[in-house]
N, CA, C and O atoms as a printed pandas DataFrame, in Angstrom:
     atom_number atom_name residue_name chain_id  residue_number  x_coord  y_coord  z_coord
0              1         N          MET        A               1    8.565   32.214   19.196
1              2        CA          MET        A               1    9.301   31.851   17.990
2              3         C          MET        A               1    8.672   30.629   17.324
3              4         O          MET        A               1    8.236   29.689   17.988
4              5         N          GLU        A               2    8.640   30.672   16.010
5              6        CA          GLU        A               2    8.111   29.573   15.197
6              7         C          GLU        A               2    8.997   28.333   15.349
7              8         O          GLU        A               2   10.224   28.430   15.311
8              9         N          LYS        A               3    8.367   27.172   15.522
9             10        CA          LYS        A               3    9.145   25.933   15.649
10            11         C          LYS        A               3    9.780   25.604   14.306
11            12         O          LYS        A               3    9.112   25.612   13.272
12            13         N          GLN        A               4   11.073   25.314   14.331
13            14        CA          GLN        A               4   11.742   24.988   13.073
14            15         C          GLN        A               4   11.605   23.502   12.758
15            16         O          GLN        A               4   11.618   22.656   13.653
16            17         N          LYS        A               5   11.474   23.204   11.475
17            18        CA          LYS        A               5   11.368   21.826   10.999
18            19         C          LYS        A               5   12.725   21.426   10.449
19            20         O          LYS        A               5   13.463   22.258    9.922
20            21         N          ASN        A               6   13.052   20.141   10.576
21            22        CA          ASN        A               6   14.331   19.705   10.034
22            23         C          ASN        A               6   14.181   18.436    9.223
23            24         O          ASN        A               6   13.233   17.671    9.397
24            25         N          ALA        A               7   15.150   18.227    8.320
25            26        CA          ALA        A               7   15.180   17.042    7.469
26            27         C          ALA        A               7   16.627   16.787    7.065
27            28         O          ALA        A               7   17.489   17.655    7.203
28            29         N          VAL        A               8   16.875   15.584    6.565
29            30        CA          VAL        A               8   18.221   15.209    6.142
30            31         C          VAL        A               8   18.190   14.845    4.667
31            32         O          VAL        A               8   17.285   14.149    4.207
32            33         N          GLY        A               9   19.190   15.322    3.928
33            34        CA          GLY        A               9   19.348   14.953    2.522
34            35         C          GLY        A               9   20.720   14.338    2.328
35            36         O          GLY        A               9   21.698   14.785    2.928
36            37         N          ARG        A              10   20.794   13.301    1.483
37            38        CA          ARG        A              10   22.077   12.653    1.217
38            39         C          ARG        A              10   22.268   12.474   -0.280
39            40         O          ARG        A              10   21.311   12.293   -1.033
40            41         N          ARG        A              11   23.559   12.531   -0.700
41            42        CA          ARG        A              11   23.916   12.259   -2.086
42            43         C          ARG        A              11   25.398   11.929   -2.125
43            44         O          ARG        A              11   26.212   12.678   -1.585
44            45         N          LYS        A              12   25.761   10.808   -2.761
45            46        CA          LYS        A              12   27.147   10.315   -2.765
46            47         C          LYS        A              12   27.647   10.243   -1.321
47            48         O          LYS        A              12   27.074    9.508   -0.516
48            49         N          GLU        A              13   28.694   10.982   -0.976
49            50        CA          GLU        A              13   29.209   10.951    0.403
50            51         C          GLU        A              13   28.722   12.142    1.226
51            52         O          GLU        A              13   29.060   12.254    2.405
52            53         N          ALA        A              14   27.938   13.027    0.627
53            54        CA          ALA        A              14   27.515   14.261    1.302
54            55         C          ALA        A              14   26.254   14.036    2.143
55            56         O          ALA        A              14   25.331   13.329    1.736
56            57         N          VAL        A              15   26.242   14.654    3.320
57            58        CA          VAL        A              15   25.073   14.611    4.201
58            59         C          VAL        A              15   24.719   16.048    4.571
59            60         O          VAL        A              15   25.560   16.793    5.073
60            61         N          ALA        A              16   23.466   16.432    4.319
61            62        CA          ALA        A              16   23.024   17.801    4.610
62            63         C          ALA        A              16   21.891   17.761    5.627
63            64         O          ALA        A              16   20.887   17.078    5.425
64            65         N          ARG        A              17   22.063   18.507    6.734
65            66        CA          ARG        A              17   20.985   18.664    7.706
66            67         C          ARG        A              17   20.352   20.025    7.455
67            68         O          ARG        A              17   21.031   21.051    7.489
68            69         N          VAL        A              18   19.034   20.026    7.200
69            70        CA          VAL        A              18   18.313   21.247    6.819
70            71         C          VAL        A              18   17.359   21.633    7.944
71            72         O          VAL        A              18   16.553   20.820    8.396
72            73         N          TYR        A              19   17.462   22.891    8.390
73            74        CA          TYR        A              19   16.566   23.424    9.421
74            75         C          TYR        A              19   15.774   24.564    8.787
75            76         O          TYR        A              19   16.354   25.546    8.323
76            77         N          MET        A              20   14.442   24.432    8.767
77            78        CA          MET        A              20   13.589   25.385    8.063
78            79         C          MET        A              20   12.627   26.050    9.042
79            80         O          MET        A              20   12.009   25.388    9.876
80            81         N          SER        A              21   12.511   27.385    8.922
81            82        CA          SER        A              21   11.551   28.120    9.733
82            83         C          SER        A              21   10.967   29.249    8.889
83            84         O          SER        A              21   11.547   29.643    7.877
84            85         N          LYS        A              22    9.822   29.760    9.310
85            86        CA          LYS        A              22    9.188   30.875    8.597
86            87         C          LYS        A              22   10.141   32.063    8.563
87            88         O          LYS        A              22   10.810   32.354    9.554
88            89         N          GLY        A              23   10.202   32.749    7.421
89            90        CA          GLY        A              23   11.126   33.876    7.337
90            91         C          GLY        A              23   11.058   34.592    6.008
91            92         O          GLY        A              23   10.002   34.682    5.381
92            93         N          THR        A              24   12.224   35.108    5.584
93            94        CA          THR        A              24   12.266   35.992    4.411
94            95         C          THR        A              24   12.922   35.368    3.188
95            96         O          THR        A              24   12.986   36.007    2.138
96            97         N          GLY        A              25   13.408   34.138    3.297
97            98        CA          GLY        A              25   14.011   33.486    2.138
98            99         C          GLY        A              25   15.521   33.405    2.183
99           100         O          GLY        A              25   16.148   33.170    1.150
100          101         N          ALA        A              26   16.131   33.593    3.350
101          102        CA          ALA        A              26   17.589   33.504    3.470
102          103         C          ALA        A              26   18.007   32.038    3.567
103          104         O          ALA        A              26   17.438   31.272    4.345
104          105         N          ILE        A              27   19.005   31.656    2.768
105          106        CA          ILE        A              27   19.533   30.295    2.822
106          107         C          ILE        A              27   20.989   30.388    3.260
107          108         O          ILE        A              27   21.814   30.999    2.581
108          109         N          THR        A              28   21.295   29.772    4.406
109          110        CA          THR        A              28   22.649   29.797    4.953
110          111         C          THR        A              28   23.213   28.386    4.948
111          112         O          THR        A              28   22.578   27.457    5.449
112          113         N          VAL        A              29   24.415   28.221    4.380
113          114        CA          VAL        A              29   25.076   26.918    4.326
114          115         C          VAL        A              29   26.377   27.012    5.117
115          116         O          VAL        A              29   27.262   27.796    4.770
116          117         N          ASN        A              30   26.495   26.217    6.176
117          118        CA          ASN        A              30   27.685   26.216    7.041
118          119         C          ASN        A              30   28.094   27.623    7.464
119          120         O          ASN        A              30   29.279   27.957    7.449
120          121         N          GLY        A              31   27.125   28.441    7.838
121          122        CA          GLY        A              31   27.396   29.778    8.344
122          123         C          GLY        A              31   27.638   30.832    7.279
123          124         O          GLY        A              31   27.887   31.992    7.610
124          125         N          ARG        A              32   27.572   30.456    6.006
125          126        CA          ARG        A              32   27.767   31.411    4.912
126          127         C          ARG        A              32   26.542   31.415    4.013
127          128         O          ARG        A              32   25.779   30.448    3.992
128          129         N          ASP        A              33   26.351   32.506    3.267
129          130        CA          ASP        A              33   25.255   32.573    2.301
130          131         C          ASP        A              33   25.487   31.515    1.221
131          132         O          ASP        A              33   26.629   31.274    0.829
132          133         N          TYR        A              34   24.415   30.882    0.735
133          134        CA          TYR        A              34   24.587   29.789   -0.227
134          135         C          TYR        A              34   25.210   30.250   -1.532
135          136         O          TYR        A              34   25.872   29.459   -2.204
136          137         N          LYS        A              35   25.014   31.533   -1.918
137          138        CA          LYS        A              35   25.615   32.036   -3.158
138          139         C          LYS        A              35   27.125   32.218   -3.007
139          140         O          LYS        A              35   27.865   32.163   -3.989
140          141         N          GLU        A              36   27.571   32.434   -1.781
141          142        CA          GLU        A              36   29.007   32.511   -1.500
142          143         C          GLU        A              36   29.597   31.105   -1.390
143          144         O          GLU        A              36   30.708   30.851   -1.855
144          145         N          TYR        A              37   28.840   30.192   -0.767
145          146        CA          TYR        A              37   29.307   28.818   -0.566
146          147         C          TYR        A              37   29.389   28.061   -1.890
147          148         O          TYR        A              37   30.338   27.314   -2.125
148          149         N          PHE        A              38   28.374   28.259   -2.768
149          150        CA          PHE        A              38   28.357   27.654   -4.104
150          151         C          PHE        A              38   28.482   28.767   -5.147
151          152         O          PHE        A              38   27.465   29.302   -5.588
152          153         N          PRO        A              39   29.712   29.130   -5.555
153          154        CA          PRO        A              39   29.857   30.226   -6.513
154          155         C          PRO        A              39   29.334   29.891   -7.915
155          156         O          PRO        A              39   29.019   30.798   -8.686
156          157         N          LEU        A              40   29.239   28.598   -8.253
157          158        CA          LEU        A              40   28.763   28.205   -9.576
158          159         C          LEU        A              40   27.238   28.296   -9.652
159          160         O          LEU        A              40   26.523   27.859   -8.750
160          161         N          MET        A              41   26.764   28.876  -10.752
161          162        CA          MET        A              41   25.335   29.157  -10.906
162          163         C          MET        A              41   24.485   27.881  -10.893
163          164         O          MET        A              41   23.414   27.856  -10.286
164          165         N          TYR        A              42   24.963   26.817  -11.565
165          166        CA          TYR        A              42   24.127   25.614  -11.660
166          167         C          TYR        A              42   23.958   24.932  -10.299
167          168         O          TYR        A              42   22.952   24.263  -10.063
168          169         N          LEU        A              43   24.939   25.098   -9.403
169          170        CA          LEU        A              43   24.801   24.550   -8.055
170          171         C          LEU        A              43   23.834   25.386   -7.229
171          172         O          LEU        A              43   23.085   24.842   -6.417
172          173         N          GLN        A              44   23.840   26.713   -7.427
173          174        CA          GLN        A              44   22.869   27.588   -6.760
174          175         C          GLN        A              44   21.459   27.226   -7.209
175          176         O          GLN        A              44   20.534   27.204   -6.397
176          177         N          ASN        A              45   21.290   26.940   -8.513
177          178        CA          ASN        A              45   19.971   26.557   -9.035
178          179         C          ASN        A              45   19.491   25.245   -8.431
179          180         O          ASN        A              45   18.299   25.083   -8.172
180          181         N          GLN        A              46   20.421   24.293   -8.200
181          182        CA          GLN        A              46   20.060   23.019   -7.556
182          183         C          GLN        A              46   19.485   23.263   -6.166
183          184         O          GLN        A              46   18.485   22.655   -5.782
184          185         N          VAL        A              47   20.131   24.164   -5.412
185          186        CA          VAL        A              47   19.694   24.460   -4.044
186          187         C          VAL        A              47   18.314   25.124   -4.058
187          188         O          VAL        A              47   17.480   24.834   -3.201
188          189         N          GLU        A              48   18.070   26.014   -5.029
189          190        CA          GLU        A              48   16.808   26.770   -5.098
190          191         C          GLU        A              48   15.646   25.965   -5.672
191          192         O          GLU        A              48   14.487   26.311   -5.442
192          193         N          LEU        A              49   15.935   24.900   -6.414
193          194        CA          LEU        A              49   14.914   24.188   -7.191
194          195         C          LEU        A              49   13.657   23.776   -6.415
195          196         O          LEU        A              49   12.555   24.030   -6.901
196          197         N          PRO        A              50   13.767   23.147   -5.220
197          198        CA          PRO        A              50   12.538   22.768   -4.512
198          199         C          PRO        A              50   11.671   23.972   -4.144
199          200         O          PRO        A              50   10.445   23.898   -4.217
200          201         N          LEU        A              51   12.304   25.083   -3.749
201          202        CA          LEU        A              51   11.555   26.286   -3.370
202          203         C          LEU        A              51   10.879   26.916   -4.585
203          204         O          LEU        A              51    9.752   27.400   -4.492
204          205         N          LYS        A              52   11.576   26.907   -5.731
205          206        CA          LYS        A              52   10.985   27.454   -6.962
206          207         C          LYS        A              52    9.803   26.597   -7.430
207          208         O          LYS        A              52    8.817   27.116   -7.954
208          209         N          THR        A              53    9.916   25.284   -7.235
209          210        CA          THR        A              53    8.861   24.356   -7.670
210          211         C          THR        A              53    7.544   24.647   -6.957
211          212         O          THR        A              53    6.481   24.593   -7.576
212          213         N          VAL        A              54    7.605   24.956   -5.655
213          214        CA          VAL        A              54    6.383   25.216   -4.884
214          215         C          VAL        A              54    6.127   26.713   -4.675
215          216         O          VAL        A              54    5.263   27.100   -3.889
216          217         N          GLU        A              55    6.904   27.562   -5.403
217          218        CA          GLU        A              55    6.775   29.026   -5.309
218          219         C          GLU        A              55    6.833   29.517   -3.856
219          220         O          GLU        A              55    5.941   30.227   -3.391
220          221         N          ALA        A              56    7.896   29.125   -3.154
221          222        CA          ALA        A              56    8.057   29.511   -1.751
222          223         C          ALA        A              56    9.439   30.104   -1.494
223          224         O          ALA        A              56    9.999   29.931   -0.411
224          225         N          THR        A              57   10.000   30.814   -2.502
225          226        CA          THR        A              57   11.370   31.314   -2.370
226          227         C          THR        A              57   11.503   32.374   -1.282
227          228         O          THR        A              57   12.583   32.518   -0.708
228          229         N          GLN        A              58   10.440   33.121   -0.978
229          230        CA          GLN        A              58   10.514   34.188    0.028
230          231         C          GLN        A              58    9.802   33.827    1.335
231          232         O          GLN        A              58    9.589   34.696    2.180
232          233         N          SER        A              59    9.435   32.555    1.508
233          234        CA          SER        A              59    8.601   32.166    2.653
234          235         C          SER        A              59    9.368   31.607    3.845
235          236         O          SER        A              59    8.906   31.714    4.981
236          237         N          TYR        A              60   10.533   31.012    3.602
237          238        CA          TYR        A              60   11.224   30.296    4.665
238          239         C          TYR        A              60   12.679   30.723    4.783
239          240         O          TYR        A              60   13.331   31.032    3.785
240          241         N          ASP        A              61   13.181   30.737    6.020
241          242        CA          ASP        A              61   14.613   30.870    6.275
242          243         C          ASP        A              61   15.162   29.462    6.441
243          244         O          ASP        A              61   14.593   28.654    7.175
244          245         N          ILE        A              62   16.263   29.163    5.763
245          246        CA          ILE        A              62   16.824   27.816    5.780
246          247         C          ILE        A              62   18.264   27.884    6.260
247          248         O          ILE        A              62   19.071   28.651    5.736
248          249         N          VAL        A              63   18.577   27.068    7.267
249          250        CA          VAL        A              63   19.947   26.935    7.761
250          251         C          VAL        A              63   20.372   25.499    7.491
251          252         O          VAL        A              63   19.691   24.554    7.889
252          253         N          VAL        A              64   21.512   25.342    6.806
253          254        CA          VAL        A              64   21.987   24.018    6.418
254          255         C          VAL        A              64   23.377   23.787    6.983
255          256         O          VAL        A              64   24.237   24.665    6.917
256          257         N          THR        A              65   23.593   22.589    7.544
257          258        CA          THR        A              65   24.952   22.152    7.847
258          259         C          THR        A              65   25.215   20.942    6.967
259          260         O          THR        A              65   24.489   19.949    7.020
260          261         N          VAL        A              66   26.255   21.037    6.163
261          262        CA          VAL        A              66   26.550   19.972    5.201
262          263         C          VAL        A              66   27.997   19.538    5.374
263          264         O          VAL        A              66   28.883   20.358    5.614
264          265         N          SER        A              67   28.224   18.229    5.248
265          266        CA          SER        A              67   29.581   17.708    5.381
266          267         C          SER        A              67   29.772   16.546    4.415
267          268         O          SER        A              67   28.811   15.887    4.017
268          269         N          GLY        A              68   31.028   16.305    4.045
269          270        CA          GLY        A              68   31.362   15.183    3.175
270          271         C          GLY        A              68   31.116   15.475    1.711
271          272         O          GLY        A              68   30.335   16.360    1.361
272          273         N          GLY        A              69   31.792   14.720    0.857
273          274        CA          GLY        A              69   31.584   14.840   -0.576
274          275         C          GLY        A              69   32.149   16.115   -1.167
275          276         O          GLY        A              69   32.882   16.851   -0.506
276          277         N          GLY        A              70   31.803   16.366   -2.414
277          278        CA          GLY        A              70   32.250   17.558   -3.123
278          279         C          GLY        A              70   31.116   18.543   -3.289
279          280         O          GLY        A              70   30.020   18.322   -2.773
280          281         N          PRO        A              71   31.366   19.637   -4.007
281          282        CA          PRO        A              71   30.333   20.679   -4.157
282          283         C          PRO        A              71   29.033   20.168   -4.792
283          284         O          PRO        A              71   27.943   20.503   -4.330
284          285         N          LYS        A              72   29.150   19.360   -5.847
285          286        CA          LYS        A              72   27.946   18.888   -6.546
286          287         C          LYS        A              72   27.114   17.962   -5.647
287          288         O          LYS        A              72   25.894   18.101   -5.566
288          289         N          GLY        A              73   27.784   17.021   -4.977
289          290        CA          GLY        A              73   27.086   16.122   -4.063
290          291         C          GLY        A              73   26.436   16.882   -2.926
291          292         O          GLY        A              73   25.319   16.562   -2.520
292          293         N          GLN        A              74   27.134   17.897   -2.403
293          294        CA          GLN        A              74   26.577   18.700   -1.316
294          295         C          GLN        A              74   25.351   19.474   -1.777
295          296         O          GLN        A              74   24.346   19.522   -1.068
296          297         N          ALA        A              75   25.426   20.080   -2.962
297          298        CA          ALA        A              75   24.287   20.853   -3.486
298          299         C          ALA        A              75   23.070   19.957   -3.686
299          300         O          ALA        A              75   21.946   20.355   -3.379
300          301         N          GLU        A              76   23.288   18.753   -4.197
301          302        CA          GLU        A              76   22.159   17.841   -4.431
302          303         C          GLU        A              76   21.628   17.256   -3.124
303          304         O          GLU        A              76   20.438   16.956   -3.020
304          305         N          ALA        A              77   22.491   17.093   -2.135
305          306        CA          ALA        A              77   22.031   16.652   -0.812
306          307         C          ALA        A              77   21.150   17.734   -0.180
307          308         O          ALA        A              77   20.127   17.426    0.431
308          309         N          ILE        A              78   21.550   18.999   -0.330
309          310        CA          ILE        A              78   20.756   20.117    0.190
310          311         C          ILE        A              78   19.410   20.180   -0.524
311          312         O          ILE        A              78   18.382   20.434    0.103
312          313         N          LYS        A              79   19.418   19.948   -1.831
313          314        CA          LYS        A              79   18.172   19.948   -2.611
314          315         C          LYS        A              79   17.178   18.930   -2.051
315          316         O          LYS        A              79   16.004   19.249   -1.864
316          317         N          LEU        A              80   17.642   17.715   -1.785
317          318        CA          LEU        A              80   16.769   16.669   -1.229
318          319         C          LEU        A              80   16.314   17.039    0.177
319          320         O          LEU        A              80   15.151   16.836    0.530
320          321         N          GLY        A              81   17.225   17.580    0.981
321          322        CA          GLY        A              81   16.883   17.976    2.350
322          323         C          GLY        A              81   15.817   19.055    2.392
323          324         O          GLY        A              81   14.897   18.985    3.206
324          325         N          ILE        A              82   15.931   20.058    1.519
325          326        CA          ILE        A              82   14.937   21.138    1.459
326          327         C          ILE        A              82   13.581   20.589    1.020
327          328         O          ILE        A              82   12.545   20.959    1.573
328          329         N          ALA        A              83   13.596   19.699    0.016
329          330        CA          ALA        A              83   12.337   19.102   -0.454
330          331         C          ALA        A              83   11.654   18.310    0.661
331          332         O          ALA        A              83   10.436   18.384    0.823
332          333         N          ARG        A              84   12.440   17.554    1.428
333          334        CA          ARG        A              84   11.869   16.778    2.533
334          335         C          ARG        A              84   11.349   17.685    3.645
335          336         O          ARG        A              84   10.311   17.408    4.248
336          337         N          ALA        A              85   12.076   18.769    3.913
337          338        CA          ALA        A              85   11.639   19.711    4.951
338          339         C          ALA        A              85   10.340   20.405    4.540
339          340         O          ALA        A              85    9.475   20.648    5.382
340          341         N          LEU        A              86   10.199   20.721    3.257
341          342        CA          LEU        A              86    8.958   21.329    2.772
342          343         C          LEU        A              86    7.778   20.388    2.974
343          344         O          LEU        A              86    6.675   20.838    3.285
344          345         N          CYS        A              87    7.998   19.090    2.802
345          346        CA          CYS        A              87    6.930   18.105    3.015
346          347         C          CYS        A              87    6.542   18.009    4.487
347          348         O          CYS        A              87    5.377   17.778    4.813
348          349         N          VAL        A              88    7.524   18.187    5.381
349          350        CA          VAL        A              88    7.235   18.174    6.815
350          351         C          VAL        A              88    6.387   19.390    7.173
351          352         O          VAL        A              88    5.465   19.291    7.982
352          353         N          VAL        A              89    6.700   20.543    6.568
353          354        CA          VAL        A              89    5.967   21.780    6.835
354          355         C          VAL        A              89    4.547   21.694    6.293
355          356         O          VAL        A              89    3.592   22.033    6.992
356          357         N          ASP        A              90    4.402   21.236    5.034
357          358        CA          ASP        A              90    3.082   21.198    4.390
358          359         C          ASP        A              90    2.986   19.947    3.517
359          360         O          ASP        A              90    3.649   19.864    2.483
360          361         N          ALA        A              91    2.175   18.985    3.918
361          362        CA          ALA        A              91    2.075   17.699    3.215
362          363         C          ALA        A              91    1.459   17.833    1.822
363          364         O          ALA        A              91    1.653   16.955    0.982
364          365         N          GLU        A              92    0.715   18.923    1.559
365          366        CA          GLU        A              92    0.091   19.103    0.231
366          367         C          GLU        A              92    1.120   19.400   -0.862
367          368         O          GLU        A              92    0.815   19.286   -2.050
368          369         N          LEU        A              93    2.339   19.782   -0.462
369          370        CA          LEU        A              93    3.375   20.104   -1.453
370          371         C          LEU        A              93    4.020   18.850   -2.037
371          372         O          LEU        A              93    4.676   18.915   -3.076
372          373         N          ARG        A              94    3.836   17.711   -1.372
373          374        CA          ARG        A              94    4.523   16.476   -1.770
374          375         C          ARG        A              94    4.276   16.060   -3.229
375          376         O          ARG        A              94    5.243   15.749   -3.924
376          377         N          PRO        A              95    3.030   16.040   -3.725
377          378        CA          PRO        A              95    2.830   15.590   -5.116
378          379         C          PRO        A              95    3.577   16.437   -6.154
379          380         O          PRO        A              95    4.133   15.894   -7.108
380          381         N          SER        A              96    3.592   17.759   -5.975
381          382        CA          SER        A              96    4.286   18.611   -6.946
382          383         C          SER        A              96    5.800   18.407   -6.892
383          384         O          SER        A              96    6.467   18.444   -7.926
384          385         N          LEU        A              97    6.350   18.188   -5.682
385          386        CA          LEU        A              97    7.786   17.919   -5.550
386          387         C          LEU        A              97    8.138   16.548   -6.121
387          388         O          LEU        A              97    9.179   16.375   -6.754
388          389         N          LYS        A              98    7.257   15.579   -5.887
389          390        CA          LYS        A              98    7.490   14.218   -6.378
390          391         C          LYS        A              98    7.462   14.180   -7.901
391          392         O          LYS        A              98    8.242   13.465   -8.531
392          393         N          LYS        A              99    6.545   14.967   -8.489
393          394        CA          LYS        A              99    6.430   15.023   -9.946
394          395         C          LYS        A              99    7.713   15.548  -10.595
395          396         O          LYS        A              99    8.084   15.125  -11.690
396          397         N          GLU        A             100    8.386   16.476   -9.905
397          398        CA          GLU        A             100    9.654   17.025  -10.406
398          399         C          GLU        A             100   10.840   16.121  -10.087
399          400         O          GLU        A             100   11.964   16.420  -10.492
400          401         N          GLY        A             101   10.611   15.020   -9.366
401          402        CA          GLY        A             101   11.677   14.082   -9.025
402          403         C          GLY        A             101   12.567   14.554   -7.888
403          404         O          GLY        A             101   13.716   14.126   -7.782
404          405         N          LEU        A             102   12.045   15.438   -7.032
405          406        CA          LEU        A             102   12.850   16.008   -5.955
406          407         C          LEU        A             102   12.781   15.197   -4.655
407          408         O          LEU        A             102   13.554   15.447   -3.730
408          409         N          MET        A             103   11.868   14.235   -4.581
409          410        CA          MET        A             103   11.719   13.442   -3.358
410          411         C          MET        A             103   12.510   12.137   -3.416
411          412         O          MET        A             103   12.511   11.373   -2.451
412          413         N          THR        A             104   13.185   11.874   -4.540
413          414        CA          THR        A             104   13.910   10.619   -4.709
414          415         C          THR        A             104   15.379   10.810   -4.378
415          416         O          THR        A             104   16.015   11.738   -4.878
416          417         N          ARG        A             105   15.916    9.944   -3.544
417          418        CA          ARG        A             105   17.336    9.985   -3.204
418          419         C          ARG        A             105   18.102    9.351   -4.347
419          420         O          ARG        A             105   17.842    8.203   -4.706
420          421         N          ASP        A             106   19.041   10.082   -4.922
421          422        CA          ASP        A             106   19.851    9.571   -6.025
422          423         C          ASP        A             106   20.890    8.615   -5.437
423          424         O          ASP        A             106   21.846    9.056   -4.798
424          425         N          SER        A             107   20.708    7.324   -5.647
425          426        CA          SER        A             107   21.531    6.320   -4.960
426          427         C          SER        A             107   22.850    6.037   -5.666
427          428         O          SER        A             107   23.648    5.235   -5.181
428          429         N          ARG        A             108   23.093    6.687   -6.815
429          430        CA          ARG        A             108   24.352    6.433   -7.525
430          431         C          ARG        A             108   25.537    6.941   -6.706
431          432         O          ARG        A             108   25.524    8.062   -6.198
432          433         N          SER        A             109   26.543    6.110   -6.592
433          434        CA          SER        A             109   27.769    6.525   -5.915
434          435         C          SER        A             109   28.952    5.854   -6.609
435          436         O          SER        A             109   28.770    5.067   -7.538
436          437         N          VAL        A             110   30.148    6.164   -6.157
437          438        CA          VAL        A             110   31.352    5.669   -6.819
438          439         C          VAL        A             110   31.499    4.173   -6.568
439          440         O          VAL        A             110   31.379    3.699   -5.438
440          441         N          GLU        A             111   31.762    3.444   -7.646
441          442        CA          GLU        A             111   31.975    2.004   -7.548
442          443         C          GLU        A             111   33.356    1.742   -6.942
443          444         O          GLU        A             111   34.307    2.464   -7.241
444          445         N          ARG        A             112   33.472    0.732   -6.105
445          446        CA          ARG        A             112   34.748    0.488   -5.440
446          447         C          ARG        A             112   35.782   -0.076   -6.408
447          448         O          ARG        A             112   35.444   -0.714   -7.405
448          449         N          LYS        A             113   37.041    0.174   -6.091
449          450        CA          LYS        A             113   38.143   -0.338   -6.899
450          451         C          LYS        A             113   38.288   -1.846   -6.670
451          452         O          LYS        A             113   38.211   -2.319   -5.536
452          453         N          LYS        A             114   38.503   -2.605   -7.773
453          454        CA          LYS        A             114   38.719   -4.051   -7.667
454          455         C          LYS        A             114   40.222   -4.344   -7.752
455          456         O          LYS        A             114   40.980   -3.605   -8.379
456          457         N          PHE        A             115   40.627   -5.432   -7.113
457          458        CA          PHE        A             115   42.046   -5.825   -7.177
458          459         C          PHE        A             115   42.357   -6.323   -8.590
459          460         O          PHE        A             115   41.493   -6.868   -9.276
460          461         N          GLY        A             116   43.603   -6.124   -9.006
461          462        CA          GLY        A             116   44.004   -6.527  -10.359
462          463         C          GLY        A             116   43.561   -5.545  -11.418
463          464         O          GLY        A             116   43.775   -5.779  -12.607
464          465         N          LYS        A             117   42.948   -4.447  -11.009
465          466        CA          LYS        A             117   42.491   -3.405  -11.943
466          467         C          LYS        A             117   43.088   -2.070  -11.509
467          468         O          LYS        A             117   43.496   -1.896  -10.361
468          469         N          ARG        A             118   43.128   -1.131  -12.456
469          470        CA          ARG        A             118   43.665    0.183  -12.125
470          471         C          ARG        A             118   42.630    1.019  -11.383
471          472         O          ARG        A             118   42.960    1.747  -10.447
472          473         N          LYS        A             119   41.351    0.905  -11.818
473          474        CA          LYS        A             119   40.242    1.565  -11.126
474          475         C          LYS        A             119   39.168    0.508  -10.904
475          476         O          LYS        A             119   39.488   -0.667  -10.725
476          477         N          ALA        A             120   37.894    0.908  -10.914
477          478        CA          ALA        A             120   36.836   -0.077  -10.681
478          479         C          ALA        A             120   36.749   -1.072  -11.836
479          480         O          ALA        A             120   36.609   -2.275  -11.615
480          481         N          ARG        A             121   36.833   -0.567  -13.075
481          482        CA          ARG        A             121   36.728   -1.445  -14.238
482          483         C          ARG        A             121   37.903   -1.309  -15.196
483          484         O          ARG        A             121   38.156   -2.207  -16.000
484          485         N          ARG        A             122   38.619   -0.199  -15.117
485          486        CA          ARG        A             122   39.730    0.078  -16.022
486          487         C          ARG        A             122   40.885   -0.856  -15.719
487          488         O          ARG        A             122   41.355   -0.921  -14.583
488          489         N          SER        A             123   41.357   -1.601  -16.759
489          490        CA          SER        A             123   42.496   -2.495  -16.582
490          491         C          SER        A             123   43.799   -1.752  -16.837
491          492         O          SER        A             123   43.801   -0.643  -17.370
492          493         N          PHE        A             124   44.895   -2.371  -16.452
493          494        CA          PHE        A             124   46.205   -1.841  -16.803
494          495         C          PHE        A             124   46.401   -1.994  -18.313
495          496         O          PHE        A             124   45.771   -2.848  -18.936
496          497         N          GLN        A             125   47.262   -1.178  -18.895
497          498        CA          GLN        A             125   47.483   -1.249  -20.330
498          499         C          GLN        A             125   48.053   -2.603  -20.700
499          500         O          GLN        A             125   48.979   -3.100  -20.059
500          501         N          PHE        A             126   47.483   -3.198  -21.752
501          502        CA          PHE        A             126   47.916   -4.530  -22.199
502          503         C          PHE        A             126   49.003   -4.377  -23.256
503          504         O          PHE        A             126   48.860   -3.607  -24.206
504          505         N          SER        A             127   50.076   -5.111  -23.079
505          506        CA          SER        A             127   51.164   -5.094  -24.070
506          507         C          SER        A             127   51.337   -6.486  -24.645
507          508         O          SER        A             127   51.612   -7.447  -23.927
508          509         N          LYS        A             128   51.171   -6.572  -25.953
509          510        CA          LYS        A             128   51.277   -7.878  -26.592
510          511         C          LYS        A             128   52.742   -8.325  -26.678
511          512         O          LYS        A             128   53.049   -9.509  -26.544
512          513         N          ARG        A             129   53.631   -7.363  -26.903
513          514        CA          ARG        A             129   55.076   -7.684  -27.023
514          515         C          ARG        A             129   55.873   -6.975  -25.974
515          516         O          ARG        A             129   57.094   -7.123  -25.921
């Protein structure tokens, strides 16, 4: 059996562990097909993007375990994890993935709530009278 490569992708609160091995192009997320797990088309496209960039959609079987966050954060965490796993498999793919911005961890996350405020920056309604 071919040795599987693994990588981790993170986004917001989501953490995705990606296990990649030679295969037919099946992507499984938490035991389900990724198209079933992410019913929205734009999230499916996020998951496929690294493979489409290097034209390897039918080359690898990918098993993902993802936890935390919401659907969008999970999809983007998987995207980063797949891109990193592709670099582990073949280092020559790195420049093309980097050019598309797939190797960068998106560090934006929710700002914490401050005391005396309704949210992070939103104040309570001001009443003059």
